[in-house]
């Protein structure tokens, strides 16, 4: 909340009641340090106890009167997230609305405010949302090598890792960094007590490494097959 913005919003005249409410709501969401103001139309409507359409019309009217400037906000994929609102509290060339039609001494009429045109430059915001583990996930060669370096069966732990995380409901199954989650999983598996972890014989180690090599070769073959299909179909 910005005290300066709120004081300015209260001082504005010649606006409708809905425009006044929306302007005060924008001032309440204004960051005094950064100038950021990103409330959604739904948030504005909730704050002002009006409908979404009323909030939209009010923001458009406030922009037409030179009191706010809207800029589109997009995420890293180019999807529109909403608007950023710049409150014109003193840097605008627009005259105070109460003086637009005033006639000072001498009979000269003050000029009407000229709307300042600005090219909308989308603001890109990076999304920090996590993702769920794909249902067909399997450890990569690099992930298997990490497990092997700690004496852990990467294929066995990979099956447990996939089954565990796919079964988690809601946000509990969402992670920002699945590689990091895998490394922590393998470390915990390696830290189990000797009583819980069976020591592998040389022949078992050899069979495990052979399974991992076959797994990597199968993954590589699947990838090459997919590339050939895309080339055959003419896809980029």
mmCIF file of C-alpha atoms in Angstrom:
data_model
loop_
_atom_site.group_PDB
_atom_site.id
_atom_site.type_symbol
_atom_site.label_atom_id
_atom_site.label_comp_id
_atom_site.label_asym_id
_atom_site.label_seq_id
_atom_site.Cartn_x
_atom_site.Cartn_y
_atom_site.Cartn_z
ATOM 1 C CA UNK A 1 0.000 0.000 0.000
ATOM 2 C CA UNK A 2 1.235 3.503 -0.879
ATOM 3 C CA UNK A 3 0.135 6.393 1.344
ATOM 4 C CA UNK A 4 1.056 8.853 -1.408
ATOM 5 C CA UNK A 5 -1.024 6.961 -3.975
ATOM 6 C CA UNK A 6 -4.016 6.718 -1.647
ATOM 7 C CA UNK A 7 -3.892 10.434 -0.821
ATOM 8 C CA UNK A 8 -3.685 11.236 -4.521
ATOM 9 C CA UNK A 9 -6.613 8.926 -5.353
ATOM 10 C CA UNK A 10 -8.800 10.625 -2.710
ATOM 11 C CA UNK A 11 -7.956 14.043 -4.187
ATOM 12 C CA UNK A 12 -9.105 13.155 -7.711
ATOM 13 C CA UNK A 13 -12.413 14.724 -8.732
ATOM 14 C CA UNK A 14 -14.816 14.499 -11.697
ATOM 15 C CA UNK A 15 -14.910 10.700 -11.763
ATOM 16 C CA UNK A 16 -17.824 8.334 -11.230
ATOM 17 C CA UNK A 17 -18.303 6.459 -7.987
ATOM 18 C CA UNK A 18 -17.185 3.172 -9.559
ATOM 19 C CA UNK A 19 -14.093 4.848 -11.046
ATOM 20 C CA UNK A 20 -13.276 6.355 -7.662
ATOM 21 C CA UNK A 21 -13.551 2.973 -5.954
ATOM 22 C CA UNK A 22 -11.351 1.308 -8.563
ATOM 23 C CA UNK A 23 -8.770 4.103 -8.345
ATOM 24 C CA UNK A 24 -8.628 3.703 -4.555
ATOM 25 C CA UNK A 25 -8.286 -0.076 -4.962
ATOM 26 C CA UNK A 26 -5.359 0.421 -7.358
ATOM 27 C CA UNK A 27 -3.735 2.845 -4.920
ATOM 28 C CA UNK A 28 -4.153 0.265 -2.157
ATOM 29 C CA UNK A 29 -2.307 -2.320 -4.299
ATOM 30 C CA UNK A 30 0.418 0.153 -5.363
ATOM 31 C CA UNK A 31 3.982 -0.560 -4.186
ATOM 32 C CA UNK A 32 5.530 2.735 -3.067
ATOM 33 C CA UNK A 33 9.101 1.453 -3.480
ATOM 34 C CA UNK A 34 8.898 -0.198 -6.916
ATOM 35 C CA UNK A 35 5.806 1.420 -8.424
ATOM 36 C CA UNK A 36 4.411 -2.044 -9.202
ATOM 37 C CA UNK A 37 0.660 -2.514 -9.296
ATOM 38 C CA UNK A 38 -0.553 -5.868 -10.684
ATOM 39 C CA UNK A 39 -4.081 -6.604 -9.334
ATOM 40 C CA UNK A 40 -6.253 -8.777 -11.564
ATOM 41 C CA UNK A 41 -9.732 -7.664 -12.604
ATOM 42 C CA UNK A 42 -11.160 -10.302 -10.289
ATOM 43 C CA UNK A 43 -9.150 -8.875 -7.389
ATOM 44 C CA UNK A 44 -10.245 -5.306 -8.197
ATOM 45 C CA UNK A 45 -13.877 -6.417 -8.414
ATOM 46 C CA UNK A 46 -13.596 -8.200 -5.053
ATOM 47 C CA UNK A 47 -11.932 -5.202 -3.388
ATOM 48 C CA UNK A 48 -14.586 -2.768 -4.656
ATOM 49 C CA UNK A 49 -17.608 -5.091 -4.278
ATOM 50 C CA UNK A 50 -18.441 -4.641 -7.974
ATOM 51 C CA UNK A 51 -18.673 -6.953 -10.955
ATOM 52 C CA UNK A 52 -15.733 -7.854 -13.168
ATOM 53 C CA UNK A 53 -17.285 -5.942 -16.099
ATOM 54 C CA UNK A 54 -17.694 -2.832 -13.938
ATOM 55 C CA UNK A 55 -14.047 -3.053 -12.872
ATOM 56 C CA UNK A 56 -12.943 -3.463 -16.491
ATOM 57 C CA UNK A 57 -14.983 -0.469 -17.701
ATOM 58 C CA UNK A 58 -13.706 1.660 -14.829
ATOM 59 C CA UNK A 59 -10.031 0.892 -15.547
ATOM 60 C CA UNK A 60 -10.558 1.683 -19.231
ATOM 61 C CA UNK A 61 -12.260 4.978 -18.359
ATOM 62 C CA UNK A 62 -9.493 5.924 -15.897
ATOM 63 C CA UNK A 63 -6.941 5.326 -18.638
ATOM 64 C CA UNK A 64 -8.919 7.472 -21.077
ATOM 65 C CA UNK A 65 -8.924 10.278 -18.497
ATOM 66 C CA UNK A 66 -5.148 10.059 -18.138
ATOM 67 C CA UNK A 67 -5.178 8.864 -14.540
ATOM 68 C CA UNK A 68 -3.668 5.424 -15.150
ATOM 69 C CA UNK A 69 -1.705 3.706 -17.902
ATOM 70 C CA UNK A 70 -2.129 -0.025 -18.471
ATOM 71 C CA UNK A 71 0.638 -2.334 -19.762
ATOM 72 C CA UNK A 72 0.110 -5.968 -20.696
ATOM 73 C CA UNK A 73 1.894 -8.534 -18.521
ATOM 74 C CA UNK A 74 2.938 -11.836 -20.114
ATOM 75 C CA UNK A 75 4.739 -14.903 -18.806
ATOM 76 C CA UNK A 76 7.832 -16.509 -20.335
ATOM 77 C CA UNK A 77 5.632 -18.472 -22.791
ATOM 78 C CA UNK A 78 3.936 -15.279 -24.042
ATOM 79 C CA UNK A 79 0.619 -15.952 -22.339
ATOM 80 C CA UNK A 80 -1.244 -12.845 -21.164
ATOM 81 C CA UNK A 81 -1.518 -12.709 -17.362
ATOM 82 C CA UNK A 82 -3.221 -9.334 -16.995
ATOM 83 C CA UNK A 83 -2.262 -5.671 -16.705
ATOM 84 C CA UNK A 84 0.227 -3.571 -14.830
ATOM 85 C CA UNK A 85 -1.242 -0.229 -13.761
ATOM 86 C CA UNK A 86 0.915 2.919 -13.630
ATOM 87 C CA UNK A 87 -0.717 5.632 -11.525
ATOM 88 C CA UNK A 88 -0.125 9.093 -12.978
ATOM 89 C CA UNK A 89 0.301 10.950 -9.690
ATOM 90 C CA UNK A 90 2.444 13.856 -10.874
ATOM 91 C CA UNK A 91 4.627 12.841 -13.792
ATOM 92 C CA UNK A 92 1.772 13.135 -16.294
ATOM 93 C CA UNK A 93 1.207 16.144 -18.518
ATOM 94 C CA UNK A 94 -2.528 15.864 -17.869
ATOM 95 C CA UNK A 95 -4.039 18.872 -16.065
ATOM 96 C CA UNK A 96 -6.064 18.280 -12.882
ATOM 97 C CA UNK A 97 -9.549 17.256 -13.949
ATOM 98 C CA UNK A 98 -11.206 20.032 -11.969
ATOM 99 C CA UNK A 99 -9.339 22.649 -14.060
ATOM 100 C CA UNK A 100 -9.963 21.238 -17.517
ATOM 101 C CA UNK A 101 -12.781 23.659 -18.373
ATOM 102 C CA UNK A 102 -11.825 26.469 -15.991
ATOM 103 C CA UNK A 103 -11.517 30.042 -17.305
ATOM 104 C CA UNK A 104 -8.859 31.982 -15.391
ATOM 105 C CA UNK A 105 -8.593 35.726 -15.154
ATOM 106 C CA UNK A 106 -7.994 37.231 -18.599
ATOM 107 C CA UNK A 107 -10.574 35.037 -20.303
ATOM 108 C CA UNK A 108 -8.141 32.381 -21.600
ATOM 109 C CA UNK A 109 -9.501 28.853 -21.540
ATOM 110 C CA UNK A 110 -7.011 26.291 -20.296
ATOM 111 C CA UNK A 111 -6.257 23.614 -22.914
ATOM 112 C CA UNK A 112 -7.901 20.250 -22.693
ATOM 113 C CA UNK A 113 -5.551 17.490 -21.577
ATOM 114 C CA UNK A 114 -3.930 15.557 -24.408
ATOM 115 C CA UNK A 115 -3.940 11.852 -23.847
ATOM 116 C CA UNK A 116 -0.428 10.542 -23.709
ATOM 117 C CA UNK A 117 -0.040 7.608 -26.076
ATOM 118 C CA UNK A 118 2.350 4.882 -25.112
ATOM 119 C CA UNK A 119 3.166 1.703 -26.934
ATOM 120 C CA UNK A 120 2.259 -1.259 -24.813
ATOM 121 C CA UNK A 121 5.415 -3.190 -24.055
ATOM 122 C CA UNK A 122 4.606 -6.600 -22.582
ATOM 123 C CA UNK A 123 6.278 -7.290 -19.252
ATOM 124 C CA UNK A 124 7.664 -10.817 -19.089
ATOM 125 C CA UNK A 125 7.384 -12.596 -15.763
ATOM 126 C CA UNK A 126 9.175 -15.882 -15.211
ATOM 127 C CA UNK A 127 7.029 -18.606 -13.831
ATOM 128 C CA UNK A 128 8.262 -20.420 -10.738
ATOM 129 C CA UNK A 129 5.615 -23.110 -10.878
ATOM 130 C CA UNK A 130 6.726 -26.676 -10.388
ATOM 131 C CA UNK A 131 5.639 -29.722 -12.371
ATOM 132 C CA UNK A 132 4.530 -33.262 -11.650
ATOM 133 C CA UNK A 133 6.715 -36.213 -12.575
ATOM 134 C CA UNK A 134 5.727 -37.656 -16.004
ATOM 135 C CA UNK A 135 4.051 -41.053 -15.776
ATOM 136 C CA UNK A 136 6.625 -42.543 -18.183
ATOM 137 C CA UNK A 137 9.647 -41.108 -16.349
ATOM 138 C CA UNK A 138 12.794 -43.243 -16.072
ATOM 139 C CA UNK A 139 16.297 -42.306 -14.857
ATOM 140 C CA UNK A 140 18.702 -40.945 -17.465
ATOM 141 C CA UNK A 141 22.217 -42.239 -17.965
ATOM 142 C CA UNK A 142 23.572 -39.374 -15.883
ATOM 143 C CA UNK A 143 21.127 -40.119 -13.076
ATOM 144 C CA UNK A 144 22.022 -43.812 -13.172
ATOM 145 C CA UNK A 145 25.723 -42.919 -12.995
ATOM 146 C CA UNK A 146 25.058 -40.770 -9.922
ATOM 147 C CA UNK A 147 23.288 -43.682 -8.213
ATOM 148 C CA UNK A 148 26.052 -46.094 -9.247
ATOM 149 C CA UNK A 149 28.661 -43.812 -7.695
ATOM 150 C CA UNK A 150 26.882 -44.158 -4.347
ATOM 151 C CA UNK A 151 26.485 -47.913 -4.649
ATOM 152 C CA UNK A 152 22.734 -47.697 -5.285
ATOM 153 C CA UNK A 153 20.764 -49.699 -7.862
ATOM 154 C CA UNK A 154 19.504 -46.841 -10.043
ATOM 155 C CA UNK A 155 16.911 -48.896 -11.933
ATOM 156 C CA UNK A 156 15.356 -50.317 -8.779
ATOM 157 C CA UNK A 157 15.303 -46.928 -7.071
ATOM 158 C CA UNK A 158 13.998 -45.360 -10.279
ATOM 159 C CA UNK A 159 10.918 -47.594 -10.182
ATOM 160 C CA UNK A 160 10.334 -46.753 -6.510
ATOM 161 C CA UNK A 161 10.943 -43.050 -7.146
ATOM 162 C CA UNK A 162 8.436 -42.943 -10.020
ATOM 163 C CA UNK A 163 5.730 -44.943 -8.230
ATOM 164 C CA UNK A 164 6.082 -42.888 -5.042
ATOM 165 C CA UNK A 165 5.889 -39.429 -6.616
ATOM 166 C CA UNK A 166 3.165 -40.214 -9.144
ATOM 167 C CA UNK A 167 1.004 -41.466 -6.258
ATOM 168 C CA UNK A 168 1.377 -38.202 -4.293
ATOM 169 C CA UNK A 169 -1.782 -36.040 -4.405
ATOM 170 C CA UNK A 170 -2.004 -32.348 -5.238
ATOM 171 C CA UNK A 171 0.894 -30.004 -4.522
ATOM 172 C CA UNK A 172 2.781 -32.679 -2.606
ATOM 173 C CA UNK A 173 3.624 -34.292 -5.942
ATOM 174 C CA UNK A 174 4.813 -31.017 -7.551
ATOM 175 C CA UNK A 175 8.522 -30.137 -7.611
ATOM 176 C CA UNK A 176 10.606 -27.354 -9.153
ATOM 177 C CA UNK A 177 13.742 -29.490 -9.610
ATOM 178 C CA UNK A 178 13.209 -33.188 -10.228
ATOM 179 C CA UNK A 179 16.942 -33.802 -10.745
ATOM 180 C CA UNK A 180 17.634 -32.459 -7.262
ATOM 181 C CA UNK A 181 14.769 -34.514 -5.858
ATOM 182 C CA UNK A 182 16.267 -37.643 -7.457
ATOM 183 C CA UNK A 183 19.725 -36.952 -6.022
ATOM 184 C CA UNK A 184 18.287 -36.525 -2.522
ATOM 185 C CA UNK A 185 16.311 -39.761 -2.944
ATOM 186 C CA UNK A 186 19.446 -41.670 -3.950
ATOM 187 C CA UNK A 187 21.469 -40.184 -1.086
ATOM 188 C CA UNK A 188 18.862 -41.320 1.417
ATOM 189 C CA UNK A 189 18.896 -44.799 -0.110
ATOM 190 C CA UNK A 190 22.698 -44.883 0.206
ATOM 191 C CA UNK A 191 22.574 -43.768 3.848
ATOM 192 C CA UNK A 192 20.500 -46.704 4.988
ATOM 193 C CA UNK A 193 22.120 -48.868 7.629
ATOM 194 C CA UNK A 194 23.994 -52.002 6.552
ATOM 195 C CA UNK A 195 21.290 -54.065 8.235
ATOM 196 C CA UNK A 196 18.735 -52.646 5.800
ATOM 197 C CA UNK A 197 20.929 -52.708 2.694
ATOM 198 C CA UNK A 198 22.057 -56.020 1.285
ATOM 199 C CA UNK A 199 25.714 -55.996 0.176
ATOM 200 C CA UNK A 200 25.981 -56.917 -3.507
ATOM 201 C CA UNK A 201 28.274 -59.683 -4.695
ATOM 202 C CA UNK A 202 30.583 -59.018 -7.667
ATOM 203 C CA UNK A 203 28.251 -60.996 -9.958
ATOM 204 C CA UNK A 204 25.231 -58.983 -8.788
ATOM 205 C CA UNK A 205 27.110 -55.744 -9.410
ATOM 206 C CA UNK A 206 27.932 -56.946 -12.926
ATOM 207 C CA UNK A 207 24.300 -57.845 -13.660
ATOM 208 C CA UNK A 208 23.105 -54.481 -12.341
ATOM 209 C CA UNK A 209 25.557 -52.570 -14.514
ATOM 210 C CA UNK A 210 24.497 -54.684 -17.519
ATOM 211 C CA UNK A 211 20.824 -53.829 -16.867
ATOM 212 C CA UNK A 212 21.700 -50.122 -16.695
ATOM 213 C CA UNK A 213 23.615 -50.307 -19.976
ATOM 214 C CA UNK A 214 20.660 -52.076 -21.641
ATOM 215 C CA UNK A 215 18.324 -49.429 -20.211
ATOM 216 C CA UNK A 216 20.445 -46.584 -21.639
ATOM 217 C CA UNK A 217 20.655 -48.300 -25.027
ATOM 218 C CA UNK A 218 16.885 -48.799 -25.116
ATOM 219 C CA UNK A 219 16.290 -45.135 -24.207
ATOM 220 C CA UNK A 220 18.719 -44.017 -26.918
ATOM 221 C CA UNK A 221 17.062 -46.283 -29.475
ATOM 222 C CA UNK A 222 13.617 -44.918 -28.587
ATOM 223 C CA UNK A 223 14.889 -41.345 -28.992
ATOM 224 C CA UNK A 224 16.415 -42.115 -32.422
ATOM 225 C CA UNK A 225 13.212 -43.836 -33.500
ATOM 226 C CA UNK A 226 11.175 -40.745 -32.531
ATOM 227 C CA UNK A 227 13.559 -38.513 -34.490
ATOM 228 C CA UNK A 228 13.181 -40.682 -37.590
ATOM 229 C CA UNK A 229 9.401 -40.571 -37.307
ATOM 230 C CA UNK A 230 9.453 -36.771 -37.109
ATOM 231 C CA UNK A 231 11.730 -36.539 -40.168
ATOM 232 C CA UNK A 232 9.522 -38.967 -42.090
ATOM 233 C CA UNK A 233 6.370 -36.997 -41.251
ATOM 234 C CA UNK A 234 7.969 -33.693 -42.191
ATOM 235 C CA UNK A 235 7.817 -32.205 -38.699
ATOM 236 C CA UNK A 236 10.477 -29.706 -37.597
#
